[in-house]
Amino acid sequence: MSTIYDKLNDKQKQAVFTTEGPLLLLAGAGSGKTGVLMHRIAYLINEKHIDPYNIMAITFTNKAAKEMKERITNLIGADGNFVWVMTFHSSCVRFLRRFIDKIGFDNNFTIYDSDDQRTLMKKIFKENNINSRVYKERAVLNIISSCKNELISPVEYMKSATDRYEKGAARIYEIYQSTLKKNNALDFDDLICRSVELFENCPDVLDYYQNRFRYIMVDEYQDTNTAQFKLIYLLAQKYKNICVVGDDDQSIYKFRGANIENILSFEDKFENVEVIKLEQNYRSTGNILDAANAVIKNNRGRKNKSLWTDGATGANIELRQFANADAEADFIIKDIKAKANDNFKDFAVLYRTNAQSRLLEERCVTLGVPYQLVGGVNFYQRKEIKDVLAYLKTIANGSDDIALLRIINVPKRGIGATTIAKVADYANENVISLYDAMTICENIGIGKAADKIKKFIAMIEEFRDKVAKKANIANMIEELLDKTGYIESLYDEGEIEGESRKENIEELVNKSVDYEDGELSLFLEEVSLVADIDRMDENADRITLMTLHGAKGLEFDTVYLAGMEEGLFPSAMSSITREDLEEERRLAYVGITRAKKNLILTSAKQRMINGETRYSLLSRFVNEIPRDLLDKHILDTEKKYTQRTYSYEEALPWENKAKPDNVKNTLSFGKQFKVERQKSLDYAVGDTVKHIKFGIGKVLEIVDGEKDFEVKVNFEKFGIKKMYAGFAKLIKI
């Protein structure tokens, strides 16, 4: 007699039929874990006769929870509606709505979103005279969120503070929490933390939910933070029927607070844990899985497992290395166009940083290839890019009131909404542009604000003179960013967010390098045309452009991993510690296992970063793939990019391995970049140094990196730069 379990493989059946006690289900990429969870719930209800009311399934996103709910009801019928299938946060809202009065809140509490949090923090800064030059609102909110992820209270954070800044942040944290309490409000992180507090302080409430949830399942367990682990740990303590499903090799959200130790140390937290590995993959070809296994095995902090398939071996992985990033992007989009046959949805291009999407987007528009940008907005629609372009538009055309209104007080320069409204009224009454009204603002009656506006106008006029004198656009953008302090303002949102936005601006600078000095209008015209994608048919078949972080959980027939270069992927910063490097390697593993049939790895020998050309070695992750799994393609035809001619070529710089006979020791173009380790430095932190291009600066930090000393310098004209000592050749003065 056939059953719903017949199609499961042996390991999947074992996972479904193991219902009592703690279970760690290590589910590799593409191993059918969601199906296993659904069949496990069905088995509990149909065969073990467990009341659906006593089963809890927790996941991370509303989309995943909805899909799980639908699959359960399709599998077992109406009983599936009584299973508790929710996200962590939705579950906690349910707990707290019923019992939060036991820990001093009213049950009708308000939940603050990120905008509410920022508004509250601004109020706290103002009422407590907090120095906004030292403490940034969003930076402090990030600190508070990190503390809550680790269940660190304001008092505990104050005790662990090591300097004045951290002690000040702890004090703000304390005020923030007391204000939330006064307002009977919780922020998003509080939903987890207050639920843990409720369970720890109210044994009767914990006992109620422990009896309710006798069988607990947690999906994507590798993404849990410390607070989420504590919540699940408390709920599971009575019956200990807890099944956690995850893959430590796909733990890539450390920057969001995910703690990989939750899955690595699960067997230490519960007694008599059974471990089942789902290693059979139903997604990818054998060669793709072999490549993924070869890369991830280099991580030390992982559970031992290896993906395999009964399916086809498949094609080899393609490796293409180009002269520059323009050639790389051009090849990728042309290759997709040639192969797609009007079936673009089967193709995806994945990359490490958002900034890499710019060239790909431009080639899609130029070549008429429909695309969707997932996990972000169109490059030219991002806030930081729109801000910089608004400055340039104001310089190019003073009649553009929309551009002027966007940046008149960005970054904040003390020109408030009331002042702008008065100037706008004057402009309307006299039928002149807002810019023209600002040039005579001293006649409008706006008091001291007139001096601030005049200073802004003087800056714009200065840049207009530069345009008239055919100034270099890239240099002008960098000077504009320096004069306005715009880059510094980006870090108000936190270091990670600020760095990402800064990288996007650097990509805009790279774009501007392609234009002759003084061609500002031409630059703005092309940018406007490229940015105009809103007219595309949303139902059209499109390729997908997205970051590697955004791609987790997805799959495509053909995947391109772009920018496989040292310093980009893995990033330069990740190479400092083993833990960070291993997270980058897990990200590479996620990228490789998104591909079902075809995987193409691409890199550029040189890439423009912040307006300057940098040379890169092939990513170590490529070098970790066995050579017999790779096909290298030498393209000897010449292509033209931005009025320059490059030849396509490929090289395989296998580190510490014998080179194949057909790989030459020399490169046929460009300059081979090599970092030479310095034995010692004749300067130290705090010293003033000189760089051949960036000029005079002060050394902020020196790190003894894997390849060479990594030196961070704050240059007087160019801001903070990080570079290898051997490459920088800094001179102490």
XYZ file of C-alpha atoms in Angstrom:
733
model
C 0.000 0.000 0.000
C 1.479 3.315 -1.048
C 1.821 6.206 1.397
C 2.817 9.859 1.227
C 6.253 8.870 2.558
C 7.207 6.498 -0.281
C 8.938 9.195 -2.356
C 11.291 10.136 0.485
C 14.845 8.799 0.512
C 16.097 6.727 3.450
C 17.607 9.662 5.375
C 14.500 11.773 4.827
C 12.311 8.946 6.135
C 14.553 8.599 9.175
C 14.109 12.322 9.872
C 10.337 12.098 9.466
C 9.945 9.030 11.705
C 12.274 10.307 14.466
C 9.759 12.222 16.571
C 10.839 11.924 20.219
C 13.692 13.821 21.821
C 16.107 16.417 20.409
C 16.900 16.082 16.699
C 19.516 18.018 14.741
C 18.668 17.769 11.062
C 21.664 18.913 9.018
C 20.046 19.634 5.679
C 22.409 20.497 2.854
C 21.483 22.855 0.036
C 18.777 21.436 -2.236
C 18.155 18.405 -0.009
C 14.384 18.883 0.311
C 14.315 19.983 3.950
C 10.996 21.856 3.749
C 9.314 18.745 2.371
C 10.794 16.706 5.205
C 9.395 19.131 7.784
C 5.942 18.974 6.219
C 5.950 15.164 6.117
C 7.194 15.075 9.698
C 4.205 17.152 10.816
C 1.892 14.910 8.782
C 3.421 11.821 10.421
C 2.935 13.261 13.910
C -0.736 13.954 13.229
C -1.726 10.973 11.091
C 0.408 8.195 12.541
C 1.339 9.339 16.064
C -2.097 10.940 16.604
C -0.629 14.130 18.049
C -3.104 16.987 18.313
C -2.163 19.639 15.681
C -2.709 22.195 18.459
C 0.411 20.822 20.178
C 2.764 21.259 17.184
C 4.833 24.392 16.577
C 6.810 25.190 13.404
C 8.933 28.339 13.414
C 10.655 30.030 10.500
C 12.053 33.466 9.651
C 9.935 35.086 6.964
C 6.205 35.516 6.493
C 6.600 34.162 2.963
C 8.211 30.959 4.235
C 5.556 30.588 6.951
C 2.748 31.025 4.424
C 4.302 28.455 2.083
C 4.704 25.960 4.938
C 1.083 26.446 6.016
C -0.179 25.866 2.484
C 1.939 22.742 2.014
C 0.777 21.248 5.307
C -2.907 21.741 4.503
C -2.378 20.330 1.011
C -0.713 17.297 2.576
C -3.106 16.488 5.427
C -6.183 18.654 4.906
C -8.008 20.868 7.416
C -5.986 19.651 10.421
C -3.075 21.634 9.018
C -4.856 24.872 9.938
C -4.447 24.112 13.644
C -0.643 23.739 13.541
C 1.198 26.810 14.895
C 3.192 27.893 11.818
C 4.634 31.386 12.310
C 7.763 33.486 12.270
C 9.706 34.154 15.461
C 8.370 37.684 15.731
C 4.749 36.836 14.976
C 4.883 34.129 17.640
C 6.251 36.537 20.216
C 3.557 39.111 19.487
C 0.995 36.406 20.306
C 2.744 35.562 23.582
C 3.040 39.185 24.644
C -0.447 40.321 23.675
C -1.770 37.788 26.137
C 0.673 37.976 29.023
C 2.904 41.097 28.805
C 0.970 42.718 31.676
C 2.820 40.280 33.952
C 6.100 42.152 33.264
C 4.784 45.703 33.602
C 3.361 46.608 30.182
C -0.221 47.063 29.054
C -1.426 44.411 26.636
C -2.270 47.054 24.042
C 1.418 47.920 23.550
C 2.617 49.611 20.368
C 5.261 48.080 18.105
C 7.788 50.628 16.816
C 9.203 50.178 13.321
C 12.593 51.538 12.252
C 11.208 55.005 11.460
C 9.529 55.185 14.878
C 12.808 54.166 16.492
C 14.711 56.938 14.734
C 12.069 59.499 15.679
C 12.259 58.403 19.299
C 16.063 58.520 19.274
C 16.035 62.054 17.822
C 13.735 63.101 20.670
C 16.073 61.513 23.224
C 19.093 63.259 21.706
C 17.338 66.617 21.837
C 15.920 66.300 25.355
C 19.189 65.049 26.835
C 21.564 67.384 24.941
C 23.477 64.447 23.454
C 26.377 65.535 21.250
C 25.374 64.426 17.740
C 28.938 64.940 16.525
C 30.081 62.136 18.819
C 27.004 59.902 18.804
C 24.987 59.210 15.667
C 21.359 58.192 16.131
C 21.441 55.211 13.793
C 24.814 54.046 15.054
C 23.478 53.947 18.613
C 20.359 52.111 17.435
C 22.618 49.517 15.816
C 24.494 49.076 19.098
C 21.206 48.635 20.951
C 19.978 46.079 18.424
C 23.222 44.099 18.730
C 22.876 44.106 22.507
C 19.314 42.842 22.343
C 20.283 40.073 19.913
C 22.689 38.875 22.616
C 20.234 39.521 25.490
C 22.517 42.201 26.939
C 20.630 44.712 29.090
C 21.636 48.394 29.484
C 23.069 47.602 32.922
C 25.130 44.700 31.562
C 26.346 46.772 28.640
C 27.419 49.537 31.014
C 29.391 47.027 33.099
C 31.212 45.731 30.021
C 31.911 49.185 28.548
C 35.635 49.740 27.993
C 35.753 53.440 27.089
C 33.837 56.703 27.361
C 32.049 56.176 24.057
C 30.628 52.798 25.081
C 29.623 54.137 28.493
C 27.803 56.998 26.805
C 26.088 54.585 24.430
C 25.056 52.446 27.405
C 23.481 55.488 29.050
C 21.545 56.290 25.855
C 20.467 52.632 25.682
C 19.127 52.926 29.236
C 17.195 56.108 28.402
C 15.865 54.542 25.197
C 14.523 51.500 27.023
C 12.919 53.544 29.808
C 11.268 55.785 27.212
C 9.908 52.758 25.378
C 8.491 51.518 28.664
C 6.956 54.924 29.388
C 5.345 54.911 25.942
C 4.165 51.311 26.391
C 6.042 50.408 23.240
C 8.343 47.651 21.984
C 10.742 47.742 19.091
C 11.241 44.754 16.788
C 14.088 43.259 18.837
C 12.082 43.675 22.037
C 9.499 41.196 20.789
C 12.040 38.410 21.288
C 13.755 39.850 24.373
C 10.536 40.608 26.270
C 9.209 37.130 25.466
C 12.347 35.615 26.980
C 11.923 37.924 29.981
C 8.295 36.837 30.299
C 9.165 33.141 30.271
C 12.081 33.537 32.711
C 10.087 35.605 35.204
C 6.712 33.914 34.935
C 7.023 30.114 35.315
C 3.257 29.672 34.994
C 3.249 31.317 31.549
C 6.236 29.254 30.410
C 4.547 26.092 31.659
C 1.390 26.983 29.712
C 3.280 27.296 26.429
C 5.487 24.272 27.103
C 2.321 22.183 27.438
C 0.907 23.820 24.334
C 3.973 23.161 22.169
C 4.957 19.549 22.868
C 6.603 19.186 19.456
C 8.710 22.076 18.194
C 10.389 22.450 14.798
C 12.668 25.355 13.816
C 13.620 25.948 10.182
C 16.799 27.771 9.058
C 18.235 27.227 12.523
C 21.693 28.409 11.447
C 20.247 31.938 11.159
C 19.104 32.220 14.784
C 20.659 34.713 17.180
C 21.285 34.239 20.883
C 17.893 35.640 21.935
C 16.018 33.355 19.529
C 17.971 30.333 20.757
C 17.097 31.175 24.367
C 13.415 31.483 23.477
C 13.320 28.052 21.818
C 15.461 26.503 24.550
C 12.995 27.593 27.242
C 9.958 26.349 25.310
C 11.534 22.928 24.672
C 12.789 22.215 28.203
C 9.754 20.273 29.450
C 9.210 17.723 26.671
C 12.468 18.133 24.750
C 10.829 17.143 21.477
C 12.709 19.737 19.483
C 13.804 19.360 15.887
C 16.055 22.055 14.459
C 16.699 22.079 10.735
C 19.574 23.972 9.165
C 22.896 23.974 7.406
C 25.916 25.457 9.139
C 27.532 25.779 5.700
C 24.841 28.320 4.789
C 25.216 30.539 7.853
C 25.840 33.914 6.168
C 24.027 36.462 8.308
C 26.498 37.219 11.069
C 26.118 40.931 10.317
C 22.438 40.630 11.299
C 23.262 38.911 14.574
C 23.085 35.253 13.500
C 25.195 33.040 15.765
C 26.588 29.962 13.998
C 27.456 28.453 17.386
C 23.736 27.771 17.912
C 23.846 24.973 15.355
C 27.451 23.904 15.941
C 26.900 23.462 19.691
C 23.315 22.144 19.624
C 24.495 18.746 20.878
C 26.018 20.463 23.922
C 22.772 22.249 24.828
C 20.521 19.190 24.812
C 21.128 15.629 25.993
C 20.879 12.557 23.771
C 20.667 14.493 20.540
C 20.159 12.457 17.379
C 21.904 13.881 14.311
C 20.665 13.098 10.802
C 22.372 14.433 7.695
C 20.456 15.114 4.497
C 23.223 15.082 1.918
C 21.405 13.936 -1.221
C 20.838 16.963 -3.426
C 17.896 17.258 -5.814
C 18.868 20.577 -7.368
C 22.331 20.650 -8.904
C 24.469 18.530 -11.202
C 27.294 16.380 -9.860
C 30.055 18.720 -11.007
C 28.453 21.730 -9.314
C 28.112 19.791 -6.062
C 31.714 18.551 -6.253
C 32.871 22.160 -6.650
C 30.767 23.289 -3.682
C 32.085 20.458 -1.507
C 35.687 21.232 -2.475
C 35.329 24.875 -1.466
C 33.464 24.457 1.822
C 35.694 21.661 3.158
C 38.386 24.330 3.709
C 36.350 25.713 6.623
C 37.307 24.391 10.038
C 34.219 25.587 11.939
C 31.651 23.214 10.411
C 29.926 19.861 10.670
C 31.363 17.262 8.317
C 29.034 16.485 5.407
C 29.182 16.241 1.625
C 26.459 16.812 -0.973
C 25.831 14.191 -3.671
C 23.256 13.455 -6.344
C 21.809 10.567 -8.304
C 21.405 12.964 -11.198
C 23.643 13.786 -14.126
C 27.288 14.778 -13.795
C 26.541 17.783 -15.955
C 28.744 20.270 -17.704
C 31.995 21.541 -16.260
C 32.058 24.900 -14.544
C 33.157 27.739 -16.795
C 35.860 30.120 -15.610
C 36.403 33.377 -17.462
C 38.828 36.098 -16.485
C 38.619 39.408 -18.329
C 40.771 42.446 -18.778
C 38.405 44.666 -16.816
C 34.978 44.878 -15.221
C 33.422 46.407 -18.370
C 34.447 43.373 -20.409
C 33.152 41.064 -17.692
C 29.710 42.697 -17.581
C 29.513 42.864 -21.378
C 30.266 39.161 -21.729
C 27.778 38.079 -19.059
C 24.797 39.936 -20.504
C 25.659 39.028 -24.116
C 26.111 35.392 -23.123
C 22.709 35.332 -21.435
C 21.076 37.008 -24.417
C 22.556 34.388 -26.754
C 21.467 31.451 -24.587
C 18.121 32.596 -23.181
C 15.842 32.022 -26.184
C 13.298 34.372 -24.600
C 13.427 32.400 -21.354
C 15.376 34.876 -19.233
C 13.954 33.842 -15.861
C 16.262 30.810 -15.773
C 19.361 33.051 -15.523
C 20.794 34.856 -12.508
C 23.881 37.002 -11.960
C 25.100 37.023 -8.355
C 27.731 39.350 -6.880
C 29.285 40.254 -3.534
C 28.468 43.979 -3.344
C 25.526 46.070 -4.525
C 27.901 48.414 -6.345
C 28.699 45.679 -8.885
C 25.185 45.863 -10.307
C 25.788 49.199 -12.050
C 27.730 47.863 -15.045
C 25.411 44.869 -15.362
C 22.319 47.075 -15.319
C 23.770 49.359 -17.968
C 24.591 46.452 -20.264
C 21.062 45.055 -19.809
C 19.571 48.377 -20.857
C 21.988 48.860 -23.765
C 21.495 45.320 -25.093
C 17.763 45.230 -24.475
C 17.868 42.395 -21.951
C 14.982 42.515 -19.433
C 16.083 42.237 -15.814
C 14.945 42.577 -12.249
C 17.111 43.832 -9.420
C 16.252 41.808 -6.325
C 17.084 42.904 -2.817
C 17.636 46.500 -3.787
C 16.541 49.245 -6.100
C 17.850 50.299 -9.467
C 21.423 51.555 -8.995
C 20.532 55.089 -10.052
C 17.450 55.101 -7.816
C 19.387 54.474 -4.618
C 19.247 57.353 -2.177
C 22.958 58.078 -2.088
C 23.221 58.020 -5.898
C 20.161 60.258 -6.302
C 21.656 62.682 -3.766
C 24.969 62.999 -5.615
C 23.224 63.290 -8.978
C 20.939 65.982 -7.520
C 24.035 68.005 -6.621
C 25.370 67.596 -10.151
C 22.003 68.520 -11.677
C 21.864 71.651 -9.527
C 25.345 72.578 -10.723
C 24.396 71.919 -14.337
C 20.938 73.508 -14.234
C 19.822 75.981 -11.577
C 16.202 75.766 -12.769
C 15.852 72.178 -11.509
C 13.908 72.920 -8.304
C 13.346 69.209 -7.581
C 17.083 68.480 -7.475
C 17.736 71.561 -5.367
C 15.029 70.698 -2.847
C 16.499 67.225 -2.483
C 19.942 68.380 -1.399
C 19.544 71.853 0.078
C 19.770 70.338 3.560
C 21.587 67.070 2.741
C 23.764 66.599 4.680
C 22.136 68.712 7.342
C 23.354 72.278 7.213
C 20.708 73.981 9.357
C 18.323 75.020 6.555
C 14.954 73.886 7.857
C 11.601 73.248 6.220
C 10.143 76.591 7.373
C 13.011 78.516 5.773
C 12.734 76.574 2.519
C 8.982 77.160 2.452
C 9.469 80.944 2.766
C 12.030 81.004 -0.051
C 9.774 78.825 -2.220
C 6.829 81.186 -1.644
C 8.990 84.148 -2.656
C 10.103 82.317 -5.811
C 6.518 81.517 -6.769
C 5.312 85.071 -6.152
C 8.096 86.517 -8.312
C 7.987 83.763 -10.949
C 11.645 82.850 -10.563
C 13.411 79.576 -9.846
C 14.073 78.461 -6.296
C 17.796 78.752 -6.969
C 17.449 82.372 -8.137
C 15.422 83.187 -5.052
C 18.158 81.725 -2.880
C 20.762 83.987 -4.497
C 18.877 86.991 -3.055
C 17.642 85.284 0.130
C 18.823 88.164 2.346
C 15.811 90.139 1.040
C 13.260 87.511 2.025
C 13.339 87.860 5.802
C 14.607 84.489 6.948
C 17.090 85.737 9.523
C 20.332 83.835 10.187
C 19.319 81.071 7.788
C 20.200 83.480 4.946
C 23.911 83.101 5.747
C 23.677 79.314 5.483
C 21.874 79.501 2.140
C 24.388 82.009 0.775
C 27.209 79.676 1.760
C 25.493 76.828 -0.097
C 24.960 78.974 -3.193
C 28.617 80.053 -3.139
C 29.681 76.411 -3.145
C 27.429 75.602 -6.125
C 28.744 78.617 -8.042
C 32.298 77.512 -7.336
C 31.586 74.157 -8.950
C 29.862 75.838 -11.893
C 33.067 77.706 -12.547
C 34.930 74.402 -12.514
C 32.553 72.958 -15.115
C 33.049 76.037 -17.294
C 36.787 75.468 -17.043
C 36.389 71.820 -18.174
C 37.085 70.301 -14.770
C 37.450 66.535 -14.478
C 34.054 65.118 -13.429
C 35.419 62.365 -11.183
C 37.654 64.809 -9.320
C 34.766 67.241 -9.019
C 32.494 64.603 -7.465
C 35.143 63.683 -4.921
C 35.723 67.356 -4.056
C 31.980 67.856 -3.755
C 31.691 64.924 -1.357
C 34.573 66.326 0.680
C 33.205 69.878 0.889
C 29.706 68.755 1.871
C 30.806 66.055 4.315
C 28.405 63.688 2.572
C 30.499 60.522 2.988
C 30.804 61.064 6.735
C 27.017 61.458 6.993
C 26.492 58.017 5.436
C 28.008 56.359 8.485
C 25.276 57.827 10.702
C 23.329 54.693 9.739
C 26.084 52.423 11.003
C 29.392 51.183 9.623
C 27.973 48.369 7.467
C 25.228 50.460 5.873
C 27.572 53.425 5.428
C 30.259 51.289 3.786
C 27.723 49.801 1.360
C 26.456 53.257 0.344
C 30.022 54.531 0.003
C 30.817 51.652 -2.371
C 27.843 52.639 -4.518
C 29.103 56.221 -4.752
C 32.536 54.913 -5.719
C 30.839 53.072 -8.573
C 29.301 56.370 -9.715
C 32.772 57.916 -9.666
C 33.982 54.978 -11.780
C 31.215 55.710 -14.284
C 32.160 59.383 -14.532
C 35.769 58.526 -15.430
C 34.545 57.464 -18.888
C 33.685 61.085 -19.770
C 35.977 63.832 -20.968
C 36.645 66.781 -18.703
C 33.711 69.170 -18.599
C 31.156 66.786 -20.153
C 28.827 67.034 -17.153
C 25.633 67.472 -19.204
C 26.468 64.430 -21.354
C 27.174 62.380 -18.241
C 23.842 63.343 -16.658
C 21.969 62.674 -19.903
C 23.255 59.101 -20.230
C 22.691 58.374 -16.561
C 19.067 59.526 -16.893
C 18.495 57.251 -19.875
C 20.009 54.231 -18.166
C 17.979 54.834 -15.014
C 14.663 54.891 -16.888
C 13.520 51.271 -16.422
C 10.080 51.969 -14.990
C 8.496 51.557 -18.423
C 9.437 47.887 -18.589
C 6.646 45.326 -18.505
C 6.632 43.910 -14.985
C 5.256 40.607 -16.281
C 8.079 40.172 -18.795
C 10.507 37.290 -18.489
C 13.673 38.725 -16.870
C 17.095 37.748 -15.694
C 17.788 38.238 -12.000
C 20.543 40.477 -10.643
C 21.134 40.172 -6.925
C 23.710 39.947 -4.153
C 24.837 36.573 -2.860
C 23.208 37.292 0.499
C 19.872 37.845 -1.210
C 20.107 34.633 -3.228
C 19.931 32.206 -0.305
C 16.983 29.844 -0.716
C 16.653 30.443 -4.464
C 17.706 28.362 -7.468
C 18.269 28.986 -11.171
C 19.171 26.820 -14.158
C 22.185 29.011 -14.961
C 24.114 31.138 -12.470
C 26.937 33.624 -13.070
C 29.107 34.461 -10.056
C 30.687 37.797 -10.974
C 33.715 39.480 -9.412
C 35.545 36.359 -8.212
C 38.611 38.338 -7.138
C 40.749 38.663 -4.036
C 39.829 41.833 -2.174
C 36.307 41.787 -3.576
C 35.223 38.213 -2.850
C 36.508 37.443 -0.337
C 36.552 41.077 0.701
C 39.787 42.577 1.981
C 38.328 43.085 5.459
C 37.182 39.459 5.745
C 40.741 38.191 5.354
C 41.777 39.593 8.740
C 40.176 36.868 10.900
C 39.532 33.187 10.244
C 35.891 33.500 11.336
C 35.163 36.283 8.835
C 36.952 34.466 6.028
C 34.981 31.305 6.730
C 31.724 33.260 6.536
C 32.816 34.543 3.124
C 33.548 30.970 2.073
C 30.065 29.934 3.208
C 28.733 32.738 1.036
C 30.648 31.296 -1.927
C 29.154 27.896 -1.145
C 25.646 29.404 -1.161
C 26.352 31.050 -4.518
C 27.653 27.857 -6.124
C 24.703 25.780 -4.921
C 22.130 28.183 -6.411
C 22.973 26.723 -9.847
C 21.000 23.749 -11.124
C 22.624 23.036 -14.496
C 25.268 25.622 -15.391
C 27.700 27.680 -13.329
C 29.930 30.390 -14.786
C 32.581 32.105 -12.636
C 33.882 35.460 -13.879
C 36.529 37.880 -12.709
C 38.361 40.963 -13.900
C 42.124 41.404 -13.815
C 41.577 45.087 -13.228
C 38.596 46.888 -11.766
C 38.031 50.552 -11.130
C 37.522 51.346 -7.451
C 36.775 54.931 -6.455
C 38.035 56.286 -9.759
C 41.341 54.424 -9.803
C 42.303 51.174 -11.489
C 43.205 48.300 -9.196
C 44.671 44.932 -10.146
C 43.424 41.733 -8.545
C 44.301 38.068 -8.276
C 41.747 35.356 -8.897
C 39.660 34.581 -5.800
C 41.033 31.862 -3.546
C 37.577 30.269 -3.708
C 38.126 29.585 -7.408
C 41.535 28.111 -6.653
C 39.887 25.726 -4.184
C 37.842 24.103 -6.963
C 39.556 21.025 -8.517
C 41.011 21.885 -11.907
C 39.325 18.958 -13.639
C 35.928 20.518 -12.855
C 36.784 23.773 -14.630
C 36.678 24.700 -18.300
C 38.744 27.762 -19.160
C 37.898 29.732 -22.273
C 40.408 31.967 -24.063
C 38.654 34.631 -26.101
C 41.128 36.212 -28.504
C 38.693 38.530 -30.262
C 39.058 42.185 -29.433
C 36.179 44.210 -28.049
C 35.819 47.941 -27.662
C 34.689 49.557 -24.440
C 34.415 53.267 -23.830
C 36.734 54.082 -26.729
C 39.415 51.703 -25.501
C 40.389 48.306 -26.908
C 40.928 45.230 -24.749
C 41.509 41.560 -25.550
C 39.675 38.832 -23.650
C 41.990 36.358 -22.020
C 42.002 33.906 -19.196
C 44.601 32.705 -16.735
C 44.587 30.223 -13.890
C 47.011 31.400 -11.186
C 46.801 28.218 -9.096
C 48.367 28.995 -5.762
C 50.888 26.463 -4.440
C 49.979 23.999 -7.197
C 51.641 22.910 -10.403
C 50.300 24.862 -13.358
C 48.828 23.074 -16.346
C 51.176 23.040 -19.350
C 48.959 25.345 -21.355
C 48.955 28.102 -18.732
C 51.739 30.611 -19.293
C 53.659 32.358 -16.567
C 53.161 35.790 -18.076
C 50.039 37.787 -18.748
C 49.514 39.177 -22.227
C 48.127 42.481 -21.098
C 48.012 44.832 -18.147
C 50.223 44.654 -15.120
C 50.383 41.639 -12.867
C 49.524 42.848 -9.387
C 51.657 41.378 -6.659
C 51.775 42.340 -3.004
C 55.283 42.205 -1.561
C 55.342 41.905 2.234
C 57.307 44.625 3.978
C 59.691 43.415 6.673
C 59.114 46.530 8.756
C 57.645 50.020 8.509
C 59.415 53.278 9.226
C 56.182 54.924 10.379
C 53.615 54.145 13.078
C 50.041 55.006 14.046
C 49.769 58.773 14.511
C 52.610 59.624 12.125
C 52.149 61.964 9.159
C 52.944 60.354 5.813
C 52.908 61.239 2.119
C 51.423 59.237 -0.763
C 52.410 59.837 -4.374
C 48.752 60.417 -5.408
C 46.754 61.179 -2.258
C 49.260 63.580 -0.718
C 49.598 64.241 3.020
C 47.740 62.153 5.600
C 47.793 60.756 9.118
C 48.165 57.026 9.861
C 45.074 55.795 11.735
C 45.659 52.059 11.907
C 48.214 49.376 10.993
C 47.189 45.694 10.845
C 49.657 42.868 10.228
C 47.601 41.130 7.527
C 48.055 37.793 5.813
C 49.781 39.254 2.737
C 51.256 42.503 4.040
C 50.743 45.297 6.550
C 47.328 46.895 5.945
C 47.557 50.625 6.581
C 44.604 52.985 7.084
C 45.415 56.652 6.432
C 43.252 59.764 6.671
C 44.429 61.976 3.799
C 43.799 65.711 3.973
C 42.202 65.927 0.521
C 40.981 62.402 -0.187
C 39.743 61.171 3.191
C 40.353 57.706 4.652
C 42.047 55.124 2.429
C 43.104 51.574 3.257
C 46.016 49.993 1.382
C 48.816 47.461 1.528
C 52.063 49.015 2.769
C 54.162 47.533 -0.039
C 51.834 48.902 -2.667
C 51.274 52.314 -1.056
C 54.969 53.190 -0.551
C 54.160 55.779 2.113
C 56.907 58.193 3.161
C 57.060 59.499 6.713
C 57.386 63.293 6.934
